[in-house]
Amino acid sequence: DEVFLPKGTYYLASPVTIPANKKLIMSKSTILKPLTDIDIFIMGNMSEIRNGIADVTGITPYSKSVVSFRNENIFNVNVNGLVGKNIVSKIIRPSGKFLNLDTTDGLSKFIIFSNFKDFYCEGFEYGINVRNVPTLTTYGFANGNNFHGSCSSCTYSVYNHRADANHYDIEGQGAFLDA
């Protein structure tokens, strides 16, 4: 099933959850702005987002994620053409995450075989945050994912923590930290 969100500015009081097997298709000029420090999108299994602008400018500090996952096992998610903006002044440090694939939070165990392409993010602490569970007693991994896009004015374009089976094709500024 596809849901079309026409051009306009939409103010969010809570995250937009994209359920399993659903697509949210937005105009390239559709703007989503959170009213508070919230995740913008929470992705379900085999869900998809196309286009749109997520603008968190003015939420200071922004500590959440534009795209996040909260389900046990996630695979085959597609995010195409999404823009994330967190325009900060030179005296405010970049904050928040654009794409957050973190299995250490206990919310997701597997985030695999997903594609993130033609995206652009600006002004986040982490453009792409990929973290795998660091111990042998628990498990969780984000591997087999593909990233193709651009990051600007991010502290880390890519923060890759124990996730060695992802493909990154990222243009722009910011460090690539492989921890």
Coordinates of C-alpha atoms in Angstrom, one line a residue, residues 3-177:
V3 CA 0.3 6.8 1.0
F4 CA 0.9 10.0 -0.9
L5 CA 1.7 13.2 1.1
P6 CA 1.4 16.3 -1.1
K7 CA 3.5 19.4 -1.1
G8 CA 3.2 21.4 2.1
T9 CA 4.6 21.9 5.6
Y10 CA 3.5 19.4 8.2
Y11 CA 4.2 19.9 11.9
L12 CA 4.7 16.7 13.9
A13 CA 3.8 16.2 17.6
S14 CA 4.8 12.5 17.4
P15 CA 6.8 10.3 15.0
V16 CA 5.5 9.0 11.7
T17 CA 5.5 5.2 11.9
I18 CA 5.8 3.5 8.5
P19 CA 4.2 0.0 9.1
A20 CA 5.5 -3.2 7.5
N21 CA 5.1 -3.4 3.8
K22 CA 3.9 0.2 3.4
K23 CA 5.3 3.2 1.4
L24 CA 5.2 6.9 2.2
I25 CA 5.7 8.9 -1.0
M26 CA 6.1 12.6 -0.6
S27 CA 6.7 15.5 -3.0
K28 CA 10.3 16.6 -3.1
S29 CA 9.2 19.8 -1.5
T30 CA 7.1 18.3 1.3
I31 CA 8.5 19.5 4.6
L32 CA 8.1 17.7 7.9
K33 CA 9.0 19.7 11.1
P34 CA 8.9 18.2 14.6
L35 CA 7.4 20.4 17.3
T36 CA 9.7 18.8 19.9
D37 CA 12.7 16.5 20.1
I38 CA 11.2 13.4 18.5
D39 CA 12.3 10.8 16.0
I40 CA 10.7 11.7 12.6
F41 CA 10.2 8.3 11.0
I42 CA 10.1 4.9 12.6
M43 CA 10.5 2.2 10.0
G44 CA 8.7 -1.1 9.8
N45 CA 9.9 -4.3 8.1
M46 CA 10.0 -3.9 4.3
S47 CA 8.8 -0.3 4.5
E48 CA 9.7 2.6 2.2
I49 CA 10.1 6.4 2.2
R50 CA 10.5 8.4 -1.0
N51 CA 11.5 12.1 -1.2
G52 CA 10.5 14.8 1.3
I53 CA 12.4 17.1 3.7
A54 CA 12.8 16.5 7.4
D55 CA 13.8 19.8 9.0
V56 CA 14.7 19.7 12.7
T57 CA 16.2 23.2 12.7
G58 CA 15.2 25.0 15.9
I59 CA 15.0 21.9 18.1
T60 CA 18.1 22.6 20.2
P61 CA 19.7 20.3 20.9
Y62 CA 18.1 17.7 18.6
S63 CA 19.0 14.4 20.2
K64 CA 16.8 12.0 18.2
S65 CA 16.9 10.6 14.7
V66 CA 15.3 11.4 11.4
V67 CA 15.1 7.7 10.4
S68 CA 15.0 5.2 13.2
F69 CA 14.0 1.6 13.9
R70 CA 12.2 0.1 16.9
N71 CA 11.2 -3.4 15.8
E72 CA 12.8 -6.8 16.6
N73 CA 14.0 -7.6 13.1
I74 CA 14.1 -5.3 10.2
F75 CA 15.0 -6.1 6.6
N76 CA 14.5 -4.7 3.1
V77 CA 13.8 -1.1 4.1
N78 CA 14.2 1.5 1.3
V79 CA 14.7 5.2 1.8
N80 CA 15.1 7.2 -1.4
G81 CA 15.6 10.9 -2.0
L82 CA 15.1 12.0 1.7
V83 CA 16.6 15.3 2.8
G84 CA 17.5 15.9 6.5
K85 CA 18.3 19.5 7.7
N86 CA 19.5 20.6 11.1
I87 CA 20.9 24.0 10.3
V88 CA 23.0 25.1 13.3
S89 CA 25.0 28.3 13.9
K90 CA 28.7 28.2 14.3
I91 CA 28.4 28.4 18.1
I92 CA 26.0 25.4 18.4
R93 CA 27.5 22.0 17.9
P94 CA 25.8 19.6 15.5
S95 CA 23.4 17.2 17.2
G96 CA 21.2 14.2 16.5
K97 CA 21.3 11.5 13.8
F98 CA 20.0 11.4 10.3
L99 CA 20.0 7.6 9.7
N100 CA 20.1 5.6 12.9
L101 CA 20.8 1.9 12.6
D102 CA 21.6 1.1 16.3
T103 CA 21.2 -2.4 17.6
T104 CA 22.7 -1.6 21.0
D105 CA 19.6 0.1 22.3
G106 CA 17.7 -3.2 22.7
L107 CA 14.9 -2.0 20.3
S108 CA 16.1 -3.7 17.2
K109 CA 18.1 -7.0 16.9
F110 CA 18.7 -7.1 13.1
I111 CA 18.7 -4.3 10.6
I112 CA 19.8 -5.9 7.3
F113 CA 19.6 -5.8 3.5
S114 CA 18.2 -2.2 3.4
N115 CA 18.9 0.5 0.9
F116 CA 19.4 4.2 1.6
K117 CA 20.0 6.2 -1.6
D118 CA 20.1 9.7 -3.0
F119 CA 19.8 11.2 0.4
Y120 CA 21.2 14.4 1.7
C121 CA 21.8 15.4 5.3
E122 CA 23.1 18.6 6.8
G123 CA 24.1 19.6 10.3
F124 CA 23.8 16.4 12.3
E125 CA 26.3 14.9 14.7
Y126 CA 25.9 11.6 13.0
G127 CA 24.9 11.5 9.3
I128 CA 24.8 7.7 9.4
N129 CA 25.0 6.0 12.8
V130 CA 25.5 2.2 12.6
R131 CA 26.2 0.4 15.8
N132 CA 26.3 -3.3 16.5
V133 CA 26.0 -5.0 19.9
P134 CA 29.5 -5.1 21.4
T135 CA 29.3 -8.2 23.6
L136 CA 29.1 -11.9 23.0
T137 CA 26.3 -12.4 25.6
T138 CA 23.8 -10.4 23.5
Y139 CA 23.4 -10.2 19.8
G140 CA 22.3 -7.7 17.3
F141 CA 23.7 -6.4 14.0
A142 CA 23.1 -3.9 11.2
N143 CA 24.9 -5.4 8.2
G144 CA 24.4 -5.9 4.5
N145 CA 23.0 -2.4 4.1
N146 CA 23.8 0.0 1.3
F147 CA 24.2 3.8 1.7
H148 CA 24.6 6.2 -1.2
G149 CA 24.1 9.9 -0.5
S150 CA 25.7 13.1 0.7
C151 CA 26.4 14.6 4.2
S152 CA 27.4 18.2 4.9
S153 CA 28.5 19.9 8.1
C154 CA 28.1 16.7 10.1
T155 CA 30.6 15.8 12.8
Y156 CA 30.6 12.2 11.5
S157 CA 29.3 11.5 8.0
V158 CA 29.5 7.8 9.0
Y159 CA 29.9 6.4 12.5
N160 CA 30.5 2.7 12.0
H161 CA 30.8 0.7 15.2
R162 CA 31.5 -3.1 14.7
A163 CA 29.5 -3.1 11.5
D164 CA 31.9 -4.3 8.8
A165 CA 29.5 -5.7 6.2
N166 CA 27.8 -2.5 5.0
H167 CA 28.5 -0.5 1.8
Y168 CA 29.1 3.2 2.0
D169 CA 29.2 5.6 -0.9
I170 CA 29.0 9.0 0.8
E171 CA 30.0 12.4 -0.5
G172 CA 30.6 15.5 1.5
Q173 CA 32.2 16.7 4.7
G174 CA 32.6 14.9 8.0
A175 CA 34.7 12.1 9.4
F176 CA 34.3 8.4 8.7
L177 CA 34.8 6.8 12.1

